[in-house]
Amino acid sequence: MEKENILGVNVSITSYENLKDSIVADIKNSKKSFIVAINPEKILKARKDEKLKKLLNNATYQIPDGVGIIYASKIKKGKIKSRITGIDCMDMLCNLANDKGYKVFLYGAKEETIKLAKSKLEEKYQNIKIVGYINGYEKDNDKIIKAINKSHADIIFVALGSPKQENWITSNMDKIDALIFQGVGGSFDVISGNIKRAPIWMQKAGLEWLYRLIKEPKRIFRQLKLFKFLFLIIFSKKEI
Ligand code: UDP
């Protein structure tokens, strides 16, 4: 899949349809895939952390999650035109699992959140097979791996926050028999209803960050980094 390099980090140039087809092909070919959501915050972290940069660049798909990525691509006359958010990608994979019978495992978030997320997903996707779950505070990694392998899951969603979830996936992918691994951050909190997502019009207007800021004002420090990111993009000489 074609990629665009933004301040050293690869971002996939794709659409939901294209991504879906690629993932179906990966499953058919028994090819392991790692989906990582890219936003300006992760790119800034990766600039200072060579190991993280390598890890992000080694993922199979780097989806353009943040609106800042779209701005960056536009400024540099790149080809990435629309977002693929982590949670929408997860929704697409759940639909796929629902239609094709792929088995799903959930790992991460607090026990009550993950239980609630599981039942909400089962309500929404009537045929989905969620074959297991484990909260994100379990310390025994062997126990986690055994539970996942025993479940014979095909798709695993990992919600430990970033970059913890990306580190976990990279270190454990080889030991797990599943094929599709996606780091989904706070998605279980949204699915369970603990955290509400912005109204659709705000999502479409690229204002999801503003909604999250109003709900969680302490995110201001994380969000101010978007300005630093755009400043770096504007003044970086390298074209995409
Ligand atoms: N979390 C976890 N184990 C940890 C740390 C965090 O399961 O050791 C969970 C936490 O409960 C929350 C999610 O990871 O559900 C982090 O969400 P956040 O919105 O911070 O992630 P982001 O997408 O911003 O990286």
Coordinates of C-alpha atoms and ligand atoms in Angstrom, one line a residue:
M1 CA 0.0 0.0 0.0
E2 CA 1.3 3.5 -0.9
K3 CA 2.5 5.6 2.0
E4 CA 3.2 9.3 2.6
N5 CA 6.1 10.2 5.0
I6 CA 5.2 12.9 7.4
L7 CA 8.1 14.2 9.5
G8 CA 9.7 10.7 9.4
V9 CA 6.5 8.7 10.0
N10 CA 4.7 6.7 7.3
V11 CA 1.0 7.2 6.8
S12 CA -1.0 4.9 4.5
I13 CA -2.8 6.5 1.6
T14 CA -6.1 4.6 1.6
S15 CA -9.8 4.7 2.0
Y16 CA -12.0 2.5 4.2
E17 CA -13.0 0.3 1.2
N18 CA -9.4 -0.1 0.1
L19 CA -8.3 -0.9 3.7
K20 CA -11.1 -3.4 4.1
D21 CA -10.2 -5.2 0.9
S22 CA -6.5 -5.4 2.0
I23 CA -7.4 -6.8 5.4
V24 CA -9.7 -9.4 3.9
A25 CA -6.9 -10.4 1.6
D26 CA -4.5 -10.5 4.6
I27 CA -6.8 -12.9 6.5
K28 CA -7.3 -15.1 3.4
N29 CA -3.5 -15.3 3.0
S30 CA -2.9 -15.9 6.7
K31 CA -0.8 -12.8 6.8
K32 CA -0.4 -11.0 10.1
S33 CA -1.3 -7.3 10.1
F34 CA -0.8 -4.5 12.6
I35 CA -3.0 -1.4 12.3
V36 CA -1.8 1.8 14.0
A37 CA -3.6 5.1 14.1
I38 CA -1.4 8.1 13.4
N39 CA -2.0 11.6 14.8
P40 CA 0.3 14.6 15.3
E41 CA 0.9 13.7 18.9
K42 CA 2.4 10.3 17.9
I43 CA 4.5 11.9 15.2
L44 CA 6.0 14.4 17.6
K45 CA 6.7 11.6 20.1
A46 CA 8.4 9.6 17.3
R47 CA 10.6 12.5 16.4
K48 CA 12.2 12.2 19.8
D49 CA 12.1 8.4 20.1
E50 CA 13.8 6.5 17.3
K51 CA 12.5 3.2 18.6
L52 CA 8.9 4.4 18.5
K53 CA 9.4 5.8 15.0
K54 CA 10.7 2.4 13.8
L55 CA 7.8 0.6 15.4
L56 CA 5.2 2.9 13.8
N57 CA 6.9 2.6 10.4
N58 CA 7.0 -1.2 10.7
A59 CA 3.3 -1.5 11.2
T60 CA 1.3 -2.8 8.2
Y61 CA -1.2 0.0 8.0
Q62 CA -0.7 3.5 9.5
I63 CA -4.2 5.0 9.3
P64 CA -4.6 8.9 9.2
D65 CA -6.5 9.3 12.5
G66 CA -6.0 13.0 13.4
V67 CA -7.3 15.9 11.5
G68 CA -3.7 17.4 11.8
I69 CA -2.5 14.6 9.4
I70 CA -5.0 15.8 6.7
Y71 CA -3.8 19.4 7.2
A72 CA -0.1 18.3 6.9
S73 CA -0.8 16.4 3.7
K74 CA -2.6 19.3 2.2
I75 CA 0.1 21.8 3.1
K76 CA 2.7 19.5 1.6
K77 CA 0.5 18.8 -1.5
G78 CA 0.2 15.1 -0.5
K79 CA -2.6 12.7 -1.3
I80 CA -4.2 12.0 2.0
K81 CA -7.6 13.6 1.8
S82 CA -9.7 12.1 4.6
R83 CA -9.4 10.7 8.0
I84 CA -9.7 7.0 9.0
T85 CA -10.2 7.2 12.7
G86 CA -9.2 4.3 15.0
I87 CA -12.7 3.8 16.2
D88 CA -14.2 3.9 12.7
C89 CA -11.6 1.4 11.6
M90 CA -12.6 -0.8 14.5
D91 CA -16.3 -0.4 13.5
M92 CA -15.3 -1.5 10.0
L93 CA -13.5 -4.6 11.3
C94 CA -16.4 -5.5 13.6
N95 CA -18.8 -5.3 10.6
L96 CA -16.4 -7.6 8.7
A97 CA -16.3 -10.0 11.7
N98 CA -20.1 -9.9 11.9
D99 CA -20.4 -10.8 8.2
K100 CA -17.6 -13.3 7.7
G101 CA -17.6 -15.0 11.1
Y102 CA -14.0 -13.8 12.1
K103 CA -13.5 -14.2 15.9
V104 CA -12.7 -11.1 18.0
F105 CA -10.8 -10.7 21.2
L106 CA -10.8 -7.5 23.3
Y107 CA -7.8 -6.5 25.4
G108 CA -7.5 -3.3 27.5
A109 CA -9.3 -0.7 29.6
K110 CA -10.8 -1.3 33.0
E111 CA -12.8 -4.5 33.8
E112 CA -16.2 -2.8 34.0
T113 CA -15.5 -0.8 30.8
I114 CA -14.5 -3.8 28.7
K115 CA -17.4 -5.9 29.9
L116 CA -19.8 -3.1 29.0
A117 CA -18.0 -2.6 25.6
K118 CA -18.4 -6.3 24.9
S119 CA -22.1 -6.3 25.5
K120 CA -22.6 -3.1 23.5
L121 CA -20.7 -4.6 20.6
E122 CA -22.8 -7.8 20.8
E123 CA -26.0 -5.6 20.8
K124 CA -24.8 -3.7 17.7
Y125 CA -23.4 -6.6 15.7
Q126 CA -25.9 -9.5 16.2
N127 CA -23.6 -12.2 14.7
I128 CA -20.3 -11.1 16.1
K129 CA -18.3 -13.7 18.0
I130 CA -16.4 -12.0 20.8
V131 CA -14.4 -15.1 21.9
G132 CA -12.7 -13.5 24.9
Y133 CA -11.6 -10.3 26.7
I134 CA -9.1 -9.3 29.3
N135 CA -8.7 -6.0 31.1
G136 CA -5.7 -3.7 30.5
Y137 CA -4.4 -4.0 34.1
E138 CA -3.7 -7.7 34.1
K139 CA 0.1 -8.0 35.0
D140 CA 0.7 -11.6 33.9
N141 CA 1.6 -11.4 30.2
D142 CA 1.8 -15.2 29.7
K143 CA -1.8 -15.4 31.0
I144 CA -2.9 -12.8 28.5
I145 CA -1.2 -14.6 25.6
K146 CA -2.5 -18.0 26.6
A147 CA -6.1 -16.6 26.9
I148 CA -5.9 -15.1 23.4
N149 CA -4.4 -18.2 21.8
K150 CA -6.9 -20.4 23.5
S151 CA -9.8 -18.3 22.1
H152 CA -8.6 -18.8 18.5
A153 CA -9.3 -15.2 17.8
D154 CA -8.7 -13.8 14.3
I155 CA -8.8 -10.1 15.2
I156 CA -7.5 -8.4 18.4
F157 CA -8.3 -4.9 19.5
V158 CA -5.8 -3.6 22.1
A159 CA -6.8 -0.6 24.2
L160 CA -3.9 0.4 26.5
G161 CA -3.3 4.0 25.3
S162 CA -0.4 5.0 23.2
P163 CA 2.4 4.0 22.9
K164 CA 1.8 1.2 25.4
Q165 CA -0.5 -0.6 23.0
E166 CA 1.8 -0.3 20.0
N167 CA 4.7 -1.6 22.1
W168 CA 2.7 -4.5 23.4
I169 CA 1.5 -5.5 19.9
T170 CA 5.0 -5.4 18.5
S171 CA 6.5 -7.4 21.3
N172 CA 3.7 -10.1 21.3
M173 CA 2.5 -10.4 17.8
D174 CA 4.8 -13.4 17.0
K175 CA 3.6 -15.3 20.0
I176 CA -0.1 -14.9 19.1
D177 CA -1.9 -16.9 16.5
A178 CA -4.4 -14.1 15.5
L179 CA -4.0 -12.3 12.3
I180 CA -5.2 -8.7 12.7
F181 CA -4.0 -6.5 15.5
Q182 CA -5.3 -3.0 16.0
G183 CA -4.4 -0.5 18.8
V184 CA -7.6 1.3 19.6
G185 CA -6.7 3.7 22.5
G186 CA -9.7 5.0 24.3
S187 CA -12.2 3.3 22.0
F188 CA -13.6 0.8 24.6
D189 CA -14.4 3.8 26.8
V190 CA -16.4 5.4 23.9
I191 CA -18.1 2.1 22.9
S192 CA -19.1 1.4 26.6
G193 CA -20.6 4.9 26.8
N194 CA -18.2 6.1 29.5
I195 CA -17.0 8.8 27.1
K196 CA -19.2 10.3 24.4
R197 CA -18.0 11.0 20.9
A198 CA -18.6 14.4 19.3
P199 CA -21.8 14.9 17.3
I200 CA -21.5 13.8 13.7
W201 CA -21.5 17.5 12.4
M202 CA -18.5 18.2 14.6
Q203 CA -16.7 15.1 13.4
K204 CA -17.4 16.1 9.7
A205 CA -16.2 19.6 10.3
G206 CA -12.9 18.3 11.8
L207 CA -13.8 19.7 15.2
E208 CA -13.7 16.5 17.2
W209 CA -10.7 17.8 19.1
L210 CA -12.7 20.8 20.2
Y211 CA -15.5 18.6 21.6
R212 CA -12.9 16.5 23.5
L213 CA -11.3 19.6 24.8
I214 CA -14.6 20.9 26.2
K215 CA -15.3 17.5 27.8
E216 CA -11.7 17.0 29.1
P217 CA -10.1 20.5 29.5
K218 CA -6.8 18.9 30.7
R219 CA -6.3 17.7 27.2
I220 CA -5.3 21.3 26.3
F221 CA -1.6 20.4 26.8
R222 CA -1.9 17.5 24.4
Q223 CA -3.8 19.5 21.9
L224 CA -1.5 22.5 21.9
K225 CA 1.0 20.1 20.3
L226 CA -1.0 20.3 17.1
F227 CA 0.3 23.9 16.6
K228 CA 3.9 22.8 17.1
F229 CA 3.2 20.0 14.6
L230 CA 1.8 22.3 12.0
F231 CA 4.6 24.8 12.5
L232 CA 7.1 22.0 11.9
I233 CA 5.2 20.9 8.8
I234 CA 5.1 24.5 7.3
F235 CA 8.8 25.0 7.9
S236 CA 10.1 21.6 7.0
K237 CA 11.6 21.8 3.5
K238 CA 10.9 18.2 2.6
E239 CA 8.1 17.6 0.3
I240 CA 6.0 14.5 0.7
Ligands
UDP1 N1 -5.3 1.6 29.9 C1 -5.1 0.2 30.2 N2 -4.0 -0.2 30.8 C2 -3.0 0.7 31.2 C3 -3.1 2.1 30.8 C4 -4.3 2.5 30.2 O1 -6.0 -0.6 29.9 O2 -2.0 0.3 31.7 C5 -6.5 2.0 29.2 C6 -7.3 3.0 29.9 O3 -8.2 2.4 30.9 C7 -8.1 3.6 28.7 C8 -7.2 3.5 27.5 O4 -6.2 2.5 28.0 O5 -9.3 2.8 28.5 C9 -6.4 4.8 27.2 O6 -7.2 5.6 26.6 P1 -6.6 7.0 26.0 O7 -7.8 7.8 25.6 O8 -5.7 7.6 27.0 O9 -5.8 6.6 24.8 P2 -5.3 7.4 23.6 O10 -6.1 7.0 22.4 O11 -5.4 8.9 23.9 O12 -3.8 7.0 23.4

